GROMACS .gro file of C-alpha atoms in nm:
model
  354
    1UNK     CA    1  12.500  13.117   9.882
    2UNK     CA    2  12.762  13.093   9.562
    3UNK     CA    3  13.044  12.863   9.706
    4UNK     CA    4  13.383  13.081   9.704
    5UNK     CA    5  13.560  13.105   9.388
    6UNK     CA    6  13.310  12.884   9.226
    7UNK     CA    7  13.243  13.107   8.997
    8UNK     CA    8  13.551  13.255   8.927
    9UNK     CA    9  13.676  12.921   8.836
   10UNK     CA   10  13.425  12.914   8.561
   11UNK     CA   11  13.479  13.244   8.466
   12UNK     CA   12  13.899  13.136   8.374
   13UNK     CA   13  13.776  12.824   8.197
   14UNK     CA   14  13.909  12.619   8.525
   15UNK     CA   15  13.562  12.367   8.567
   16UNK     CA   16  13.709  12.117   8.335
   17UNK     CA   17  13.491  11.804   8.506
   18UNK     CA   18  13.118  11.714   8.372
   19UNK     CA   19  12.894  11.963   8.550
   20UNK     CA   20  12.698  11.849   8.836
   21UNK     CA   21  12.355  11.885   8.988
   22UNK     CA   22  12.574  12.074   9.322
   23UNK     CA   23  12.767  12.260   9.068
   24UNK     CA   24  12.453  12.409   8.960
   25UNK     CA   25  12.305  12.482   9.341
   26UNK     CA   26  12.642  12.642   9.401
   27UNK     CA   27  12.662  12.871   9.099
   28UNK     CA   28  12.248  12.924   9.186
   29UNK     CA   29  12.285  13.008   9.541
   30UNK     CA   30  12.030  12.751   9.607
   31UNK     CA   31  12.013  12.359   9.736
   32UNK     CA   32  12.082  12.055   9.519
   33UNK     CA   33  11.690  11.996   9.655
   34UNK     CA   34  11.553  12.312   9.521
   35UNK     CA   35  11.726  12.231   9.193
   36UNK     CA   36  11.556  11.913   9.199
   37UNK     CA   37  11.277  12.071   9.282
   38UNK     CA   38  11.286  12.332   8.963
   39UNK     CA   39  11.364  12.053   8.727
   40UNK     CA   40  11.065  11.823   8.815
   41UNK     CA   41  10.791  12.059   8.975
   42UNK     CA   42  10.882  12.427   8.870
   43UNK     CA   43  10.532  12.540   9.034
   44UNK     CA   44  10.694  12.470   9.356
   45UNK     CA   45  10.954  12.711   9.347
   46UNK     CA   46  10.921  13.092   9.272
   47UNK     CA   47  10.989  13.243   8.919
   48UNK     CA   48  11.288  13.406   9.060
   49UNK     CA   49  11.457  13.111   9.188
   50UNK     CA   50  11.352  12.901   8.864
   51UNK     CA   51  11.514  13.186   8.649
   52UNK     CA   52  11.888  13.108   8.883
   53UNK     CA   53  11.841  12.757   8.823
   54UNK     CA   54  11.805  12.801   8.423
   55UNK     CA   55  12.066  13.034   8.432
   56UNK     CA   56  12.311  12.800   8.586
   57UNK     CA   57  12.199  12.533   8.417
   58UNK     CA   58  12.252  12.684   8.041
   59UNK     CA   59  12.600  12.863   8.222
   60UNK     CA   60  12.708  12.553   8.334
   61UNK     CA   61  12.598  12.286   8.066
   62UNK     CA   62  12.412  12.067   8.287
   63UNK     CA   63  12.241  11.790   8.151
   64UNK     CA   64  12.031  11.557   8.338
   65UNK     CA   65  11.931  11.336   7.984
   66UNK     CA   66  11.808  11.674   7.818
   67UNK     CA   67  11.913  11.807   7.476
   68UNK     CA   68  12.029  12.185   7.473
   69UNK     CA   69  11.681  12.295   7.348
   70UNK     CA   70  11.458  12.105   7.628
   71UNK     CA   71  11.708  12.292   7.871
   72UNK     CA   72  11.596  12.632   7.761
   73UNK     CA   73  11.205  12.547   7.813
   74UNK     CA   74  11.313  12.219   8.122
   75UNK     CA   75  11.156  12.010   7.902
   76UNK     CA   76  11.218  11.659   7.749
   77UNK     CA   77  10.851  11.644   7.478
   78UNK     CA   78  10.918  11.274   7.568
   79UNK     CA   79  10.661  11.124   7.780
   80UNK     CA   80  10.649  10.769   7.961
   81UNK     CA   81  10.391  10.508   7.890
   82UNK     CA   82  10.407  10.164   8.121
   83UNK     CA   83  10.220   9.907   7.990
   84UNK     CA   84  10.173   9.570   8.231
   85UNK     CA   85  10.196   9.353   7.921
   86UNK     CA   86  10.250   9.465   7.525
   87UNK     CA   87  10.222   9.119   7.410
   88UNK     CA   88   9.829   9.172   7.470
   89UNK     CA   89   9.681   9.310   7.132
   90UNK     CA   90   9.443   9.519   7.371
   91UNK     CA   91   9.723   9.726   7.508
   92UNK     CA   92   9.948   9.741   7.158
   93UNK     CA   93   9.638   9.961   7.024
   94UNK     CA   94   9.611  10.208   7.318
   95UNK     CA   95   9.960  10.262   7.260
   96UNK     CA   96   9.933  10.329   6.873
   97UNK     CA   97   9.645  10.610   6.940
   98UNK     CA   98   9.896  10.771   7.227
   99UNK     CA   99  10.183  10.789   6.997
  100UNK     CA  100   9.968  10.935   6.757
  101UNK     CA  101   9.836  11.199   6.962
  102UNK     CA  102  10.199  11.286   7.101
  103UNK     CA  103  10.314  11.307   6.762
  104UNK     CA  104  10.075  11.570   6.693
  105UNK     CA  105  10.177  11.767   7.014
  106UNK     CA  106  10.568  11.751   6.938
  107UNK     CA  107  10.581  11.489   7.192
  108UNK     CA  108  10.759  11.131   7.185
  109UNK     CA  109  10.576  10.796   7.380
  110UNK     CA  110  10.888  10.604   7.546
  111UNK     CA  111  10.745  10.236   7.608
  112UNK     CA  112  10.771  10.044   7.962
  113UNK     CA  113  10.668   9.738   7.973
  114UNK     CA  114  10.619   9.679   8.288
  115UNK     CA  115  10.497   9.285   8.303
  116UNK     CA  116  10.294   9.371   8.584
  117UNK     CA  117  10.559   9.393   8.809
  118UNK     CA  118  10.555   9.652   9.140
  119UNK     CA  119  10.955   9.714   9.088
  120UNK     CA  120  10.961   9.752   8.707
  121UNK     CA  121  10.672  10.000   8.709
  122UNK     CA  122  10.874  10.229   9.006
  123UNK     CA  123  11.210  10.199   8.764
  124UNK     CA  124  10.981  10.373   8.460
  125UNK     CA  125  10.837  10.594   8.679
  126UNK     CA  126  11.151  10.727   8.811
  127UNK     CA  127  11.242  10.861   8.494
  128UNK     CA  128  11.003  11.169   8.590
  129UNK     CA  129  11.172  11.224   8.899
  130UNK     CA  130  11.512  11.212   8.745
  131UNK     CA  131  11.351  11.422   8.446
  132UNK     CA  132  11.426  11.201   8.177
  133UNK     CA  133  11.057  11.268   8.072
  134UNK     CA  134  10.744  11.505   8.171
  135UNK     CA  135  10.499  11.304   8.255
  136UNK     CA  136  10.390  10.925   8.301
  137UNK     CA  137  10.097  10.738   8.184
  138UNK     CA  138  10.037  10.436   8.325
  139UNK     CA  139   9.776  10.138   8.221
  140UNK     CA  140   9.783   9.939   8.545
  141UNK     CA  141   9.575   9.968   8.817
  142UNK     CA  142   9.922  10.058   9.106
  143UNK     CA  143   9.986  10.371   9.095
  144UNK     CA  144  10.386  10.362   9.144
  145UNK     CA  145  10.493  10.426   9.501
  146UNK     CA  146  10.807  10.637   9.355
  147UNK     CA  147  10.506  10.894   9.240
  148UNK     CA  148  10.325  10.896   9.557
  149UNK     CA  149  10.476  11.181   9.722
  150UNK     CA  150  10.404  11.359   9.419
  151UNK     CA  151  10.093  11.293   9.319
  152UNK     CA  152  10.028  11.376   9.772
  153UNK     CA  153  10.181  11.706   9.681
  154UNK     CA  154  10.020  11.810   9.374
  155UNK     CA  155   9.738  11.576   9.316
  156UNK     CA  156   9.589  11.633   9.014
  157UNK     CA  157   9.816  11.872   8.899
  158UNK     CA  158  10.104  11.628   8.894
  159UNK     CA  159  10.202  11.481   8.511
  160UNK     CA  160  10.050  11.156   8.580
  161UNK     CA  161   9.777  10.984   8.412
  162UNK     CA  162   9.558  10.664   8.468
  163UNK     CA  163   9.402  10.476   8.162
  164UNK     CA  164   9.192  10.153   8.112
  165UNK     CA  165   9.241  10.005   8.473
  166UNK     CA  166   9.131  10.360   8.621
  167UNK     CA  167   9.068  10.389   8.960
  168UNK     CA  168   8.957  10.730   9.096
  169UNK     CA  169   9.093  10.711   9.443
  170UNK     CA  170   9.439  10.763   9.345
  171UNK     CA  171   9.336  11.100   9.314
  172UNK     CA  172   9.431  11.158   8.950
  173UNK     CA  173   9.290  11.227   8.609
  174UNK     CA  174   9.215  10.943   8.360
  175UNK     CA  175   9.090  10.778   8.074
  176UNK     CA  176   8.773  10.485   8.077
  177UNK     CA  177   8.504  10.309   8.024
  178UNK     CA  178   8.173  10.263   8.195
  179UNK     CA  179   8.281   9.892   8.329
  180UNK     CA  180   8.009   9.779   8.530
  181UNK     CA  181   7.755   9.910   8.253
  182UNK     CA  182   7.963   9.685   7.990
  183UNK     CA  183   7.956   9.406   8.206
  184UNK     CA  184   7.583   9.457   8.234
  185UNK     CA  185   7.513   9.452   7.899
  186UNK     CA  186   7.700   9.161   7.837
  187UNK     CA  187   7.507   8.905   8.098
  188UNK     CA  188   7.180   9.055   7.975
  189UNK     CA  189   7.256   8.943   7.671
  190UNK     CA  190   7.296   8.605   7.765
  191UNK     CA  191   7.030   8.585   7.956
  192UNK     CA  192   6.803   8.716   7.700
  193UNK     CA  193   6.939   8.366   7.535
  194UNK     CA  194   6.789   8.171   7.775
  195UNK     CA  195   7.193   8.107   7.956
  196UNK     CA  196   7.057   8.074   8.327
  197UNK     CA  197   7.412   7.896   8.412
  198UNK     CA  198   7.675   8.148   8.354
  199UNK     CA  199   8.111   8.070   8.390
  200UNK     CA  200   8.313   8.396   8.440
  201UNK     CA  201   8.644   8.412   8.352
  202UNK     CA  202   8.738   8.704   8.526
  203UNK     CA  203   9.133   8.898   8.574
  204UNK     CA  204   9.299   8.956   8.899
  205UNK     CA  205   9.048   9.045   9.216
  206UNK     CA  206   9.236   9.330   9.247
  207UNK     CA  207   9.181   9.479   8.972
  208UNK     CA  208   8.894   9.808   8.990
  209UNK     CA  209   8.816   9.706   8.604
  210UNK     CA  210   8.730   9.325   8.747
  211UNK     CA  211   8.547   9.445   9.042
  212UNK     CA  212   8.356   9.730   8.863
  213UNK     CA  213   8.266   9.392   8.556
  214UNK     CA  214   8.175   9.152   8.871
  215UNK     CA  215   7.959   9.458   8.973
  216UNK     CA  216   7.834   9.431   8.609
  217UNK     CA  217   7.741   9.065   8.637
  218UNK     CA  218   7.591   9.061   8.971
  219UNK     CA  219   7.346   9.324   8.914
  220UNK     CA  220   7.222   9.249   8.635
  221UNK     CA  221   7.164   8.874   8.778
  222UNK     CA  222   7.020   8.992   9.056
  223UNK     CA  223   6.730   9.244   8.920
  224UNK     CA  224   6.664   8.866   8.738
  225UNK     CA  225   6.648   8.681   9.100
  226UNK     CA  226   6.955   8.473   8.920
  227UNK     CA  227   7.212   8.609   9.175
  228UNK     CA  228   7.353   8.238   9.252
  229UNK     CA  229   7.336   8.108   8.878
  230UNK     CA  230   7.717   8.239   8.808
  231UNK     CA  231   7.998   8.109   8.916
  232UNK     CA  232   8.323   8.281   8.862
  233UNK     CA  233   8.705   8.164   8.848
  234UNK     CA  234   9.025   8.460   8.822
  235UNK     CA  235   9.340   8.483   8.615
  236UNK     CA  236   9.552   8.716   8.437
  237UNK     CA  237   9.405   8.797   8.109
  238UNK     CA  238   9.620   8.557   7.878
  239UNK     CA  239   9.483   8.318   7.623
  240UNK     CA  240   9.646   8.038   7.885
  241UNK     CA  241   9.460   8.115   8.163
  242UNK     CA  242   9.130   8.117   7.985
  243UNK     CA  243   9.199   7.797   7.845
  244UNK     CA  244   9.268   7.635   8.161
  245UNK     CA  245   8.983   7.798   8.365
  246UNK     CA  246   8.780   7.708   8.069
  247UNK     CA  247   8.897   7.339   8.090
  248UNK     CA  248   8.764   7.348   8.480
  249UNK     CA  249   8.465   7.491   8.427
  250UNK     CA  250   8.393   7.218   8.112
  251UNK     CA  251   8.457   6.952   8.312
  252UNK     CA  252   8.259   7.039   8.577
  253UNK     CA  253   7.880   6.807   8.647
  254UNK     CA  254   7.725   7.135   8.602
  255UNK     CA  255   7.864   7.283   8.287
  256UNK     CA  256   7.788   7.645   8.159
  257UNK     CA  257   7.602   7.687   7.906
  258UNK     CA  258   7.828   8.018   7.870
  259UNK     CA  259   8.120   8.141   7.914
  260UNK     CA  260   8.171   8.545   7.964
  261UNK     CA  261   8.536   8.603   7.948
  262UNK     CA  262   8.688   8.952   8.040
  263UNK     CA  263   8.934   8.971   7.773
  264UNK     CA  264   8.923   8.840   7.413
  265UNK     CA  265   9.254   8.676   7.504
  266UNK     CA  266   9.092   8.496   7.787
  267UNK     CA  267   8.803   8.394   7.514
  268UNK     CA  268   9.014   8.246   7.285
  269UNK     CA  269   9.143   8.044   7.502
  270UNK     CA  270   8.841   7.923   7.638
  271UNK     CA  271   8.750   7.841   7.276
  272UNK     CA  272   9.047   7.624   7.277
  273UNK     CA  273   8.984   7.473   7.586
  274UNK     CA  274   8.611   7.373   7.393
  275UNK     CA  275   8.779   7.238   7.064
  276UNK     CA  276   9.028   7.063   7.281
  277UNK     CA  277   8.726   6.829   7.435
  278UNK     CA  278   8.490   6.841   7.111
  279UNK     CA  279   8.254   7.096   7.204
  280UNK     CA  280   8.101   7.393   6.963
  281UNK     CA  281   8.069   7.749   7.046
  282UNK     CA  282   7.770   7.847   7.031
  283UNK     CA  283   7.576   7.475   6.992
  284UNK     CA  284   7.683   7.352   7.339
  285UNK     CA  285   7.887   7.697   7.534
  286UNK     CA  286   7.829   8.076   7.425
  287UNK     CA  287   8.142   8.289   7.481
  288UNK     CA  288   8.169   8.642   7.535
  289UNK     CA  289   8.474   8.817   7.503
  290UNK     CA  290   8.588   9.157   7.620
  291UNK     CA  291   8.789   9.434   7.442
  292UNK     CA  292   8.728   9.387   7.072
  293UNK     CA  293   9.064   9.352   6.999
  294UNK     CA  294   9.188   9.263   6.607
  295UNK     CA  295   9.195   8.917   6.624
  296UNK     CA  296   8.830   8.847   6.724
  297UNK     CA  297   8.643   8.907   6.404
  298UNK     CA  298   8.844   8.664   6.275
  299UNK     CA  299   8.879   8.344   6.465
  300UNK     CA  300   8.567   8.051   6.426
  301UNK     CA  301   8.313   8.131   6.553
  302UNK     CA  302   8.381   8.538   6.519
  303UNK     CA  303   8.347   8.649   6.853
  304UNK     CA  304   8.070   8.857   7.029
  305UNK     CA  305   8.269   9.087   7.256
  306UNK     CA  306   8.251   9.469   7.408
  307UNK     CA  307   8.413   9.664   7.214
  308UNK     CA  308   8.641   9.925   7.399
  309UNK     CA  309   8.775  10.263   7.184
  310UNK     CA  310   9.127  10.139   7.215
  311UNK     CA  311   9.272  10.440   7.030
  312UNK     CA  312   9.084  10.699   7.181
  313UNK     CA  313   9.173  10.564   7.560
  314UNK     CA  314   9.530  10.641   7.425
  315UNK     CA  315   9.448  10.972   7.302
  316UNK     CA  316   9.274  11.061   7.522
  317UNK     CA  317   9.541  10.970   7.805
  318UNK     CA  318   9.811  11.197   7.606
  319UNK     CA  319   9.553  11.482   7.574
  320UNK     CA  320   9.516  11.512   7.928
  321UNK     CA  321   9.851  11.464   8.032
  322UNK     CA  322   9.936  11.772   7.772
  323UNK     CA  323   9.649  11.976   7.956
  324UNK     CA  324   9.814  11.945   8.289
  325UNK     CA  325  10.164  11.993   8.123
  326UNK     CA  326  10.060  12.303   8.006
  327UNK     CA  327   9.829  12.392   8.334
  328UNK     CA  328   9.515  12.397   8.206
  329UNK     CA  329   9.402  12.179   8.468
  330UNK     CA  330   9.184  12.319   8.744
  331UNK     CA  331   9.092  11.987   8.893
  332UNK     CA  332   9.069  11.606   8.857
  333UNK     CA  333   8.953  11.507   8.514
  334UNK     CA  334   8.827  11.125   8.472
  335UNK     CA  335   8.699  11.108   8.048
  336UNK     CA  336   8.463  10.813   8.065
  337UNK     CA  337   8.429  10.672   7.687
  338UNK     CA  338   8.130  10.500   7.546
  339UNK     CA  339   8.162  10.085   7.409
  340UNK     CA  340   7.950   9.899   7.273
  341UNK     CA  341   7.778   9.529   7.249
  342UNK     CA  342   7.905   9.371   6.905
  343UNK     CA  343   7.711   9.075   6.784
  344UNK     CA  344   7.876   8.794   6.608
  345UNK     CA  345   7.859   8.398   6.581
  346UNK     CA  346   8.005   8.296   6.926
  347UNK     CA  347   7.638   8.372   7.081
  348UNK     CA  348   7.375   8.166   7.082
  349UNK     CA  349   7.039   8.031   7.247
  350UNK     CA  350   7.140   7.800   7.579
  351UNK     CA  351   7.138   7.450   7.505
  352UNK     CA  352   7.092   7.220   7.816
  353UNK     CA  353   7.376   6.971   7.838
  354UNK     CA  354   7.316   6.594   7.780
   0.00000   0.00000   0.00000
């Protein structure tokens, strides 16, 4: 119910003050939650109520962090996109191909970097609930315990999308790639080579895109009977870590005769760790990166890496955040993209250490 004189106060120019979000449930006849409610899920309300809300909200001037034109439509066309660490050339490329795509749709990408951190990622991801954007894209593997209610409301109807460190239980729609079949690739390679003792350089344990790569690894070892001739160490995937999990497994009696590192920052590193102690890549360690990002086609030796569609994952995540925006989406969507095994000079056939 209208609060008493409320609107005859507005009607003799008497509501002087900024307008607020009980302002606009008074003049609506509604709650402050059903407000809420039309603002950042309209499909749980009914058109009639949604039609009050608007109407208060354009009487009124109420502006949660919308200009006057998303208020007609209750929409920002920005869209939220946490990254765990933009520094990493891997992530700076899914980003371009998102922006891109938004640009196309009339959208805008707002960046988060999140530095892998639980309470950064919640802060970005409450800009949805306090509709400062439409949707959220996140490249982590958490999804955000602010969107957890909604996303156990609306599943995958909710504007939230998963890219490169997908996991399907979160009961969303995302962007990929076949990890384990990467992974697999990658060992056989090696082993085709004749590399019997294999280092790992693997990223966090729990990350689904480390445990789908270990999956990788370990079956295609095993269908060899080599299923104890890898040994594996974890880090983030910075160039520092892989030099210093490269400098333990170098120094170790039994040295690899390869190194298969799950990001190309983690392999350059490791090929710093081998100049650092006079070894060559490939004559005495192979390394195997991960990603294909830029930079390794051009550091010595060029490196032979999986290349990921970096671009595409981030257009990919934008077009199916846009589907759901506009409710085109009927049920859970994961896009699985293809990579592929490049070739270059920091391969080679094992070498037994001396």
């Amino acid at each position: 119910m209208v609060r008493p004189g409320i609107i005859e106060h507005i009607r003799k120019g008497r509501v002087t003050q900024m307008a607020t979000i009980k302002m606009v449930a008074d003049y609506a006849g509604v709650s402050t939650a059903t407000v809420s409610r039309a603002l950042s899920s309209p499909d749980l309300v009914t058109p009639e109520t949604r039609k009050k809300v608007q109407k208060a909200i354009e009487h009124l001037g109420y502006a949660p962090n919308f200009n006057a034109r998303s208020l007609r439509a209750l929409r920002t066309t920005k869209i939220v996109m946490m990254v765990p660490d933009i520094a990493n050339p891997f992530f700076s490329e899914v980003v371009q191909g998102a922006e891109e795509a938004a640009q196309l749709a009339g959208y805008s990408v707002l960046l988060g970097d999140t530095k892998d951190d639980a309470e950064r990622e919640n802060q970005y991801a409450s800009m949805l609930l306090s509709n400062e954007v439409d949707g959220v894209i996140f490249l982590g593997h958490r999804l955000p315990a602010i969107l957890s209610r909604m996303v156990s409301e609306r599943g995958f109807r909710a504007p939230v999308v998963n890219a490169c460190d997908f996991t399907a239980d979160h009961g969303i729609s995302g962007v990929r790639i076949d990890n384990e079949a990467a992974a697999f690739a990658a060992t056989e390679l090696l082993l085709a080579m004749g590399h019997h003792h294999l280092g790992v350089i693997a990223g966090p344990l729990d990350s689904p895109i480390t445990q789908a790569r270990l999956a990788g690894v370990r079956r295609c070892l095993g269908q060899q009977g080599l299923g104890e001739q890898v040994r594996v160490s974890h880090g983030s995937y910075t160039m520092e870590d892989g030099a210093e999990e490269a400098s333990a497994f170098l120094q170790s009696p039994e040295r690899p005769t390869a190194l298969f590192c799950f990001s190309d920052e983690l392999a350059l590193g490791a090929l710093s760790a081998l100049r650092t102690v006079n070894l060559s890549c490939p004559g005495d360690v192979s390394i195997v990166g991960f990603d294909d990002v830029r930079f390794a086609r051009f550091v010595a030796p060029p490196l032979t890496t999986v290349r990921q569609p970096m671009r595409r994952i981030g257009e990919s995540a934008v077009n199916l955040l846009l589907s759901i925006l506009a409710g085109r989406s009927e049920t859970q969507e994961i896009v699985t993209l293809q990579h592929e095994l490049v070739m270059r000079q920091s391969t080679g056939p094992a070498h037994q250490p001396g």
